[in-house]
C-alpha positions as semicolon CSV with decimal commas, in nm:
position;residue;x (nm);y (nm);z (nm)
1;X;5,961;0,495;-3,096
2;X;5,801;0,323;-2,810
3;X;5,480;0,503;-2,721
4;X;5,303;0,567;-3,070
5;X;4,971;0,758;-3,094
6;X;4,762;0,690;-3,430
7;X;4,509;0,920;-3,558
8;X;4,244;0,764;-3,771
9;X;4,128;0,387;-3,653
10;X;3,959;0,286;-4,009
11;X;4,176;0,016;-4,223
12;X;4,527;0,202;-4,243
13;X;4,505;0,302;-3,881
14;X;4,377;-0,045;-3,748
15;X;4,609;-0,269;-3,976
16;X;4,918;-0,002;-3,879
17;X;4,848;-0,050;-3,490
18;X;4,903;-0,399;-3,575
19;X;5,214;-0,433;-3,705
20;X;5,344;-0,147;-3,404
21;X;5,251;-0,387;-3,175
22;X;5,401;-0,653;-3,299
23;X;5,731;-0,497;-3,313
24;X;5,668;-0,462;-2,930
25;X;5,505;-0,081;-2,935
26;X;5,264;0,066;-2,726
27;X;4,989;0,194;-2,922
28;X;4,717;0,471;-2,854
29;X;4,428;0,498;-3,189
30;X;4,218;0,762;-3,175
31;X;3,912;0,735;-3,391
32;X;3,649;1,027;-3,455
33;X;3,356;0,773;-3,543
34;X;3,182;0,531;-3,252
35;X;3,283;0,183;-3,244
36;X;3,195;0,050;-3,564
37;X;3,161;-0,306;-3,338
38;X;2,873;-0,122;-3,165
39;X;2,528;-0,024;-3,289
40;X;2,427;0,028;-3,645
41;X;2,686;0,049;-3,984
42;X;2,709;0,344;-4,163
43;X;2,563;0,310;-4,522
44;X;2,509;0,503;-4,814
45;X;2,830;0,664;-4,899
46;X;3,083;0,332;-4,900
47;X;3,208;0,173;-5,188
48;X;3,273;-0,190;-5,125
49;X;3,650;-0,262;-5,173
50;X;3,857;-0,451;-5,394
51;X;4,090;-0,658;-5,206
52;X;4,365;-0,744;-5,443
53;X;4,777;-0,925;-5,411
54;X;4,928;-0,608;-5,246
55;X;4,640;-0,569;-4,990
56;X;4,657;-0,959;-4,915
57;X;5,062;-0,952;-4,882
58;X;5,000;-0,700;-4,597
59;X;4,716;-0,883;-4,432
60;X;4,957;-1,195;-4,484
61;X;5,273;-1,114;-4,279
62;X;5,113;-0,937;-3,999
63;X;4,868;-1,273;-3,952
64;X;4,528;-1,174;-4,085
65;X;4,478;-1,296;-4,421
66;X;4,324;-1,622;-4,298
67;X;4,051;-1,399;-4,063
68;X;3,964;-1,182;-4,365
69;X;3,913;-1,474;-4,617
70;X;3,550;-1,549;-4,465
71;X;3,399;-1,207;-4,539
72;X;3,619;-1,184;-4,927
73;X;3,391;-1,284;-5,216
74;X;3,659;-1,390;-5,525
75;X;3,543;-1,198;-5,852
76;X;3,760;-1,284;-6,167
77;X;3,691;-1,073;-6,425
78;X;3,410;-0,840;-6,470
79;X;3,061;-0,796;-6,661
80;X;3,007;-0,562;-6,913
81;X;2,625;-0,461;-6,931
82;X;2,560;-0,305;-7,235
83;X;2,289;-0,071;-7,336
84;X;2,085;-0,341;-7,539
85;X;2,085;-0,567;-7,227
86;X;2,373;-0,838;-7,308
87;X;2,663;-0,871;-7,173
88;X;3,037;-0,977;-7,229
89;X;3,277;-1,121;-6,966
90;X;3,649;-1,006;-6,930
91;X;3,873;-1,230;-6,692
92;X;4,103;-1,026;-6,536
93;X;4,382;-1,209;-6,496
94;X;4,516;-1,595;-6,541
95;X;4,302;-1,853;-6,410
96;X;4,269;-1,855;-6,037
97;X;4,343;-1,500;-6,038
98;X;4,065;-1,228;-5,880
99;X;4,027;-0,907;-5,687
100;X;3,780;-0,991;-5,397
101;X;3,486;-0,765;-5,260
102;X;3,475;-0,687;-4,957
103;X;3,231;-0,481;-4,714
104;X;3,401;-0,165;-4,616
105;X;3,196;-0,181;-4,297
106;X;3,239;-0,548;-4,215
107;X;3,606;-0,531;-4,306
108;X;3,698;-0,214;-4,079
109;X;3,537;-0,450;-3,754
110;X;3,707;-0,751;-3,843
111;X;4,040;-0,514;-3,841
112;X;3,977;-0,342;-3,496
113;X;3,872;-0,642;-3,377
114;X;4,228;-0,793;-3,470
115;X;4,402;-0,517;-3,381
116;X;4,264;-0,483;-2,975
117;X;4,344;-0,832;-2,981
118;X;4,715;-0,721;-2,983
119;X;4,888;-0,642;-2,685
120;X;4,926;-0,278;-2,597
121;X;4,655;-0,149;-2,838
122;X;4,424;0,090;-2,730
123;X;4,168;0,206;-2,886
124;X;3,954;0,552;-2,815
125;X;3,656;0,588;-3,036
126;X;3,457;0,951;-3,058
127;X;3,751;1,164;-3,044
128;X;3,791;1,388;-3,347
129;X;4,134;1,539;-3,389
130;X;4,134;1,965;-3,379
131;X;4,473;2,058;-3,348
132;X;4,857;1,875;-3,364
133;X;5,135;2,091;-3,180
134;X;5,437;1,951;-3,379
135;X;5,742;2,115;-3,119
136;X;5,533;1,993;-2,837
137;X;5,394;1,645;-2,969
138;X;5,102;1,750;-2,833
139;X;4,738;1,654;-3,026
140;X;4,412;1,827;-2,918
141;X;4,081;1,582;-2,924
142;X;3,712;1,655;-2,876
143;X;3,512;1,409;-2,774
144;X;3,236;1,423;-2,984
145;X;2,989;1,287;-2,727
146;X;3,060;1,556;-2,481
147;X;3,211;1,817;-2,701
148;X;3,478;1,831;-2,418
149;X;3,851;1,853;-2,545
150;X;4,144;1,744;-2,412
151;X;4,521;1,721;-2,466
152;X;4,770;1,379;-2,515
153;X;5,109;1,420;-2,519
154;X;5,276;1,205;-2,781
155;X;5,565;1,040;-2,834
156;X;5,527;0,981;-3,213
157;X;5,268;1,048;-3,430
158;X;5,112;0,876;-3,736
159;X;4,799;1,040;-3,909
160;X;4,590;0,778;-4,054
161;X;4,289;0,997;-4,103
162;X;4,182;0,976;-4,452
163;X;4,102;1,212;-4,717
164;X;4,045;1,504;-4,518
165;X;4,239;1,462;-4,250
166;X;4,326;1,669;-3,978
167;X;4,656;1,625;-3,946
168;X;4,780;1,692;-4,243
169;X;4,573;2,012;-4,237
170;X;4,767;2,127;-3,973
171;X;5,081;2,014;-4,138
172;X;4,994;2,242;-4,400
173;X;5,049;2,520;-4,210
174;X;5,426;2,374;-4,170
175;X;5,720;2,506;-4,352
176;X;5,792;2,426;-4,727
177;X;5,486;2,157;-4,737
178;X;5,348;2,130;-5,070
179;X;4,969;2,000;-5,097
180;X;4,670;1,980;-5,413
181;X;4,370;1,848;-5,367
182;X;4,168;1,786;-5,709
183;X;3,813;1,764;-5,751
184;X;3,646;1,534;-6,074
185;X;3,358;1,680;-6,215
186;X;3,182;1,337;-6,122
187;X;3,027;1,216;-5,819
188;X;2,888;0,904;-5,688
189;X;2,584;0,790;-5,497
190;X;2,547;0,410;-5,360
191;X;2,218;0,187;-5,439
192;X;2,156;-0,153;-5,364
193;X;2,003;-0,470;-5,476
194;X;1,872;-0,708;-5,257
195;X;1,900;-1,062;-5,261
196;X;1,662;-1,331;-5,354
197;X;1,634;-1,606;-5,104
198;X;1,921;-1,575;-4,977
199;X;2,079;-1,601;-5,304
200;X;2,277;-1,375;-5,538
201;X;2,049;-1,153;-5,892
202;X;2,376;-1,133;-6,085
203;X;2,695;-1,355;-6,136
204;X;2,857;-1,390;-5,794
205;X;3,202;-1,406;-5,867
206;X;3,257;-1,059;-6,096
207;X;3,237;-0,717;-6,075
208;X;2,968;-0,585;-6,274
209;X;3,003;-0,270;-6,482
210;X;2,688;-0,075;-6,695
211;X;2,922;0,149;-6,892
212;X;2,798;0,428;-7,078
213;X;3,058;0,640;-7,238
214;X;3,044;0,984;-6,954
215;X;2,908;0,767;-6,675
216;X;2,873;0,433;-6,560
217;X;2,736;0,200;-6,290
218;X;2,915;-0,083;-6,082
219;X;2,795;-0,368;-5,831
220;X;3,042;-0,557;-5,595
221;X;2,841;-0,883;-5,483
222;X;2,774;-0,884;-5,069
223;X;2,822;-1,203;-4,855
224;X;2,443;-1,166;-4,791
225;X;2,360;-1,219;-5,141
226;X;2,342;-0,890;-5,150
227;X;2,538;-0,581;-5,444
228;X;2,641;-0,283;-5,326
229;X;2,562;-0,062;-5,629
230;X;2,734;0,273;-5,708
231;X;2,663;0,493;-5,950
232;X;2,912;0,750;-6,093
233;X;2,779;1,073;-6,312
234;X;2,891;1,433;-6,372
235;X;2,754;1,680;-6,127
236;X;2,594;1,908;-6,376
237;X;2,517;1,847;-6,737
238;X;2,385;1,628;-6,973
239;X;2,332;1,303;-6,784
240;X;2,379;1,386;-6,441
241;X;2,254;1,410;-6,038
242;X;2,169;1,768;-6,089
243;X;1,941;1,679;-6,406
244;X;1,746;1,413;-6,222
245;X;1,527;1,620;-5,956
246;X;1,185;1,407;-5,924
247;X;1,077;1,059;-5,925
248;X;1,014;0,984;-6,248
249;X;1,317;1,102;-6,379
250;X;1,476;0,892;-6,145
251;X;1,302;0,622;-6,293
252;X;1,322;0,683;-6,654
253;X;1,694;0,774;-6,640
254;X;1,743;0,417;-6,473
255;X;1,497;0,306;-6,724
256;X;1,678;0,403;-6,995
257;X;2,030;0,403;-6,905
258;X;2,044;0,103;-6,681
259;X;1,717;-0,081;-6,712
260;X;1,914;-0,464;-6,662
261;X;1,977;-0,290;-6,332
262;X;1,684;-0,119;-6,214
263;X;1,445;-0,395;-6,248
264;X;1,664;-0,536;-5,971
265;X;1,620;-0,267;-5,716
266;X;1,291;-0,197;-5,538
267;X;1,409;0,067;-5,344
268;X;1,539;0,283;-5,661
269;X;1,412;0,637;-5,570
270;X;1,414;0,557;-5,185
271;X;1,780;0,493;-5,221
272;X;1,856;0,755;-5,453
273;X;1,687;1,043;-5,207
274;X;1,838;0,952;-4,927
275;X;2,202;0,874;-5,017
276;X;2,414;1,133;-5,063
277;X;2,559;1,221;-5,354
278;X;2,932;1,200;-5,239
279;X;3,296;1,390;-5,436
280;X;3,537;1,254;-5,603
281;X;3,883;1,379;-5,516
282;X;4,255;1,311;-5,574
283;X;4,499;1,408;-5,276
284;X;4,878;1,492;-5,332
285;X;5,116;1,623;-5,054
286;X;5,514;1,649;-5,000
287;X;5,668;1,597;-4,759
288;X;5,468;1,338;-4,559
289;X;5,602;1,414;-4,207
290;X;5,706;1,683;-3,989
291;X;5,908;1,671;-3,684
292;X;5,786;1,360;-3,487
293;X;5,439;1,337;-3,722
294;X;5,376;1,100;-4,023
295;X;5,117;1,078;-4,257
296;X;5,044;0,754;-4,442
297;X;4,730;0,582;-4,630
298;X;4,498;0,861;-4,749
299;X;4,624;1,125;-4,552
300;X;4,929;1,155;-4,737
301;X;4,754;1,042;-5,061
302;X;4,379;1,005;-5,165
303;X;4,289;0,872;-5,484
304;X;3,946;0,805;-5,683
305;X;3,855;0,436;-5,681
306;X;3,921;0,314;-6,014
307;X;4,131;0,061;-5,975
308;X;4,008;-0,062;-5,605
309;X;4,397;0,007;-5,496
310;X;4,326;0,311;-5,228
311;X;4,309;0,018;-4,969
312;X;4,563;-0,242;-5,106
313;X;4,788;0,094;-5,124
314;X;4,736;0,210;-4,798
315;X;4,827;-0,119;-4,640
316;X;5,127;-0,131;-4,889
317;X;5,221;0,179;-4,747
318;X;5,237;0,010;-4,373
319;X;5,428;-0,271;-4,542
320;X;5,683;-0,079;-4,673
321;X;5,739;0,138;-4,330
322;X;5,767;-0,209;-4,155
323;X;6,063;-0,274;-4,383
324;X;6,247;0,024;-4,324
325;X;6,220;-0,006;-4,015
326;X;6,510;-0,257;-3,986
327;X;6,698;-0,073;-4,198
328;X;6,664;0,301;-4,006
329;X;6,674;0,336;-3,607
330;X;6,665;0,706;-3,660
331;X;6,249;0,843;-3,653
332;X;6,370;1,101;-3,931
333;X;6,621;0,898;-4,120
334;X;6,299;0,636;-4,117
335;X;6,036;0,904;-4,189
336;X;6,263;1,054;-4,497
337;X;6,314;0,721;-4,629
338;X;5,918;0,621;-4,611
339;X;5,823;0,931;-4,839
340;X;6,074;0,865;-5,076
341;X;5,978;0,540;-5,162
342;X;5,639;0,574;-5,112
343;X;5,555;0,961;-5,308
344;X;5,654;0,800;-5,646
345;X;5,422;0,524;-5,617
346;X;5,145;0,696;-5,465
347;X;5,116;0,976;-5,734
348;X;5,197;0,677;-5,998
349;X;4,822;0,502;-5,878
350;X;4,689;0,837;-5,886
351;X;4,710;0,849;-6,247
352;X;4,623;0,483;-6,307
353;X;4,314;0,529;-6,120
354;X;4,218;0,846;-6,326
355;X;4,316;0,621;-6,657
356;X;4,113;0,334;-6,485
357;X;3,848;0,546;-6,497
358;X;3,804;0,650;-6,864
359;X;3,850;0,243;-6,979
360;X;3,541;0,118;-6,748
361;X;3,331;0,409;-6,831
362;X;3,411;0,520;-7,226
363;X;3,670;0,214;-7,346
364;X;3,526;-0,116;-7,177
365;X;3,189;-0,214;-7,389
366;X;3,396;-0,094;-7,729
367;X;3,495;-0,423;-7,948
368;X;3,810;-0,247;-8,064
369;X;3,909;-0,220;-7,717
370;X;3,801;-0,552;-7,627
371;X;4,004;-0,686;-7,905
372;X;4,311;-0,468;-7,771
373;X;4,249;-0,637;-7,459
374;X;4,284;-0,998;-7,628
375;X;4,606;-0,912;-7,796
376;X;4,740;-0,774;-7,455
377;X;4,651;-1,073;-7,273
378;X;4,795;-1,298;-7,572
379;X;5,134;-1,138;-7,584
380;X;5,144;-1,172;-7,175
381;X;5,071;-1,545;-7,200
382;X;5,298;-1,603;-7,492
383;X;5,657;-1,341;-7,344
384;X;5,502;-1,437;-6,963
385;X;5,872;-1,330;-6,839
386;X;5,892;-0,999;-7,014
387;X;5,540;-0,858;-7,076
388;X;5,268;-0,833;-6,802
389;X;4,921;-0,676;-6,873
390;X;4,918;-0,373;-6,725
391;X;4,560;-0,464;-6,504
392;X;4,823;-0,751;-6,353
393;X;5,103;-0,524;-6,308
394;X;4,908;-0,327;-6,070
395;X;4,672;-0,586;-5,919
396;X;4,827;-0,935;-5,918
397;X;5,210;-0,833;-5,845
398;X;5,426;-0,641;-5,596
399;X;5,589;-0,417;-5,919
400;X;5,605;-0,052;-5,758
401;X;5,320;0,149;-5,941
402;X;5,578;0,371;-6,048
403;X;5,759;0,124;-6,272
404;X;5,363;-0,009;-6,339
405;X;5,280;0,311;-6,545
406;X;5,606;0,319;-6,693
407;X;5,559;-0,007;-6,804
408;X;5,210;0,047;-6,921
409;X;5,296;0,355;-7,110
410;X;5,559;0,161;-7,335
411;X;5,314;-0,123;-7,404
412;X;5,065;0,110;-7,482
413;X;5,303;0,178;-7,814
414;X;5,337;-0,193;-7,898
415;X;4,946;-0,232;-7,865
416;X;4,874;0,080;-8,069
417;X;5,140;-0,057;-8,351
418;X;4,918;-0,336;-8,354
419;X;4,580;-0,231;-8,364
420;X;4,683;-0,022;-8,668
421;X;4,735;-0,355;-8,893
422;X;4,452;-0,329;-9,178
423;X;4,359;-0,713;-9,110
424;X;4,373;-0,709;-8,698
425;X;4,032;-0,851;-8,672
426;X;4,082;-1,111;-8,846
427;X;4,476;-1,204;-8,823
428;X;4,513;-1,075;-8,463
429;X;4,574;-1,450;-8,352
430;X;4,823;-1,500;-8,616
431;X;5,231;-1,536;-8,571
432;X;5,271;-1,205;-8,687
433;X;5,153;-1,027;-8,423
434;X;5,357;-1,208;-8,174
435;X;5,639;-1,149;-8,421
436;X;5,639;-0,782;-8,379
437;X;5,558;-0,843;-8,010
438;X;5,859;-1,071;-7,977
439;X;6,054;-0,777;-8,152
440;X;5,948;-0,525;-7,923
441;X;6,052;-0,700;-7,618
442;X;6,410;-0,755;-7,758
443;X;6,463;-0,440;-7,828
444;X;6,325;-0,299;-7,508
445;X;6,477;-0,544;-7,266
């Protein structure tokens, strides 16, 4: 595996090409956007990532964790903003622990910038993937400048290409591949609020979170003092972007619904208008390569954004196929072995991130469940060795998301033993409730 071709330059793609060259690969990207280092950033259908342990082990061993730092703004816990306009603070982990934002956009040019400074990367920006000839190794671009096509011959294959991508469309049509792609009845549509002098409107260092039962809003802070805002909402229905048709109801649903918010943004209904209301989908296929062709990141496995791990997954994913690579010499031997360990892992965040979902939105501004919360976090401190939360099983270790959800699953009994105690208000910092924790434990280890 000498010559490699990637398809798809955003963070996979990029941070892949990386470590290839550094085990002495020559590597081609093709990327169907422009330069991203050239001429305006695309806004208005990003969510700003969540750059959390896995995502910043990655970054780490292939030498560009300390270029990324800069541009990663540290938020440790996040900000409940309820209805009634006061708000309650969750730390998400021990102290010193956080999940950093970070610009999609500024993040994806910092990455190709890294990776061109490589040797034998080369990048080729405006070519959109139409067809892959798997018994040739053959992949068909067209230049979307031009609308000319033409055809590279390829050596090995990786498709990097998100979501939707084209190569694992045409692997689709390969034998005995399986493939679902599921659509939430929720969307999402991006808003912003600007700074003030230069200076943050909200708390800097958290990730802010209006929940309201069947939808919700979030803000990720912006190193220009600056949130990216997105909101989430059925598609149809009480509550949602096809109820909201003029400008006032625009205003009054933000008035109502959000109204600590909307002060906040003076460009409400010009951002609503003009950013699109984007989908919501989860992504499952089997097997993840063909012949001399690979999928990995979101090609092989989209998920909703939840629990900010489609990124710090992705580049997990490029970890772990580094690994095996000094294990297998064989391309199919090291192909087989990537989707193995990989497909239990991916679908495992797949489910997280759907479970993720209904705790900001329904569970988060509850007391009860901010009281389950406490008692989680309590046990964890008290049985550190034995008992994680499960928010640090998937964000502040390495534990394979697979064992994660198992994990969570089985504490999830233990926490709903405990919440049943008539006096749990009051007694839930008592010795008796790390008495039946302690039990638990011993008779789960």
């Amino acid at each position: 595996m000498k010559n490699v071709t990637i398809v798809g330059g955003g963070l996979v793609g990029s941070i892949l090409s990386c470590y290839l060259s550094k085990r002495g690969h020559q590597v081609t990207v093709f990327e169907r956007r422009a330069d991203p280092r050239v001429g305006e950033a695309e806004r208005g259908r990003s969510i700003n990532l969540a750059l959390s342990d896995r995502g910043w082990r990655s970054l780490e061993k292939i030498g560009l964790a300390e270029k990324v730092r800069p541009i990663a703004i540290p938020m440790n816990g996040r900000m409940i903003h309820h209805l009634d306009n006061s708000t309650t603070y969750q730390q998400y982990g021990n102290d010193g622990q956080a999940i950093y934002s970070v610009s999609r956009g500024d993040l994806n040019k910092l990455m190709i910038e890294a990776a061109d400074a490589f040797p034998h990367v080369d990048f080729k920006f405006n070519q959109r993937c139409v067809d892959v000839n798997f018994d040739k190794t053959t992949l068909t671009f067209r230049d979307t400048k031009t609308n000319t096509e033409t055809v590279q011959e390829a050596e090995t294959v990786f498709g990097a290409d998100g979501a939707f991508s084209e190569v694992r469309y045409a692997m689709q049509r390969t034998p005995n591949f399986n493939f679902s792609q599921t659509y939430e009845a929720y969307g999402y549509k991006e808003l912003h609020i600007p700074d003030k002098d230069g200076l943050w409107q909200l708390e800097k260092n958290a990730l802010h979170i209006w929940p309201r039962t069947s939808f919700m809003m979030i803000a990720l802070p912006n190193m220009d003092g600056s949130f990216t805002c997105t909101l989430f909402a059925p598609l149809e229905g009480e509550n949602s972007f096809a109820s909201i048709k003029t400008d006032e109801e625009i205003r009054a649903y933000f008035r109502q619904h959000f109204a600590s918010a909307s002060e906040l943004i003076p460009t409400l209904v010009e951002d609503f208008r003009k950013n699109p209301t984007s989908t919501l989908v989860t992504i499952r296929s089997y097997p993840w390569n063909y012949k001399n062709v690979c999928l990995i990141g979101d090609a092989a496995h989209g998920i909703v954004p939840f629990f900010g791990q489609g990124m710090n997954c992705g580049f997990e994913d490029v970890q772990v196929l580094d690994e095996l690579m000094d294990v297998h010499a064989d391309l199919t031997d090291l192909f087989s072995a990537f989707g193995k360990s990989r497909k239990p892992n991916s679908d495992a965040i797949a489910t997280l991130a759907l479970n993720n979902y209904i705790e900001m939105r329904d569970l988060a501004a509850r007391p009860e469940f901010q009281l389950r919360l406490k008692i989680e976090k309590r046990i964890a401190a008290a049985f550190p060795q034995q008992f994680q939360t499960s928010y640090s099983m998937v964000t502040f270790s390495d534990k394979p998301y697979a064992v994660a959800l198992e994990k969570s699953k089985q504490q999830s009994q233990l926490l709903d033993e405990i919440m049943r105690l008539n006096t749990i208000a009051d007694t839930w910092e008592s010795d008796e409730v790390l008495n039946i924790a302690k039990k638990w434990i011993d008779a789960n280890a």
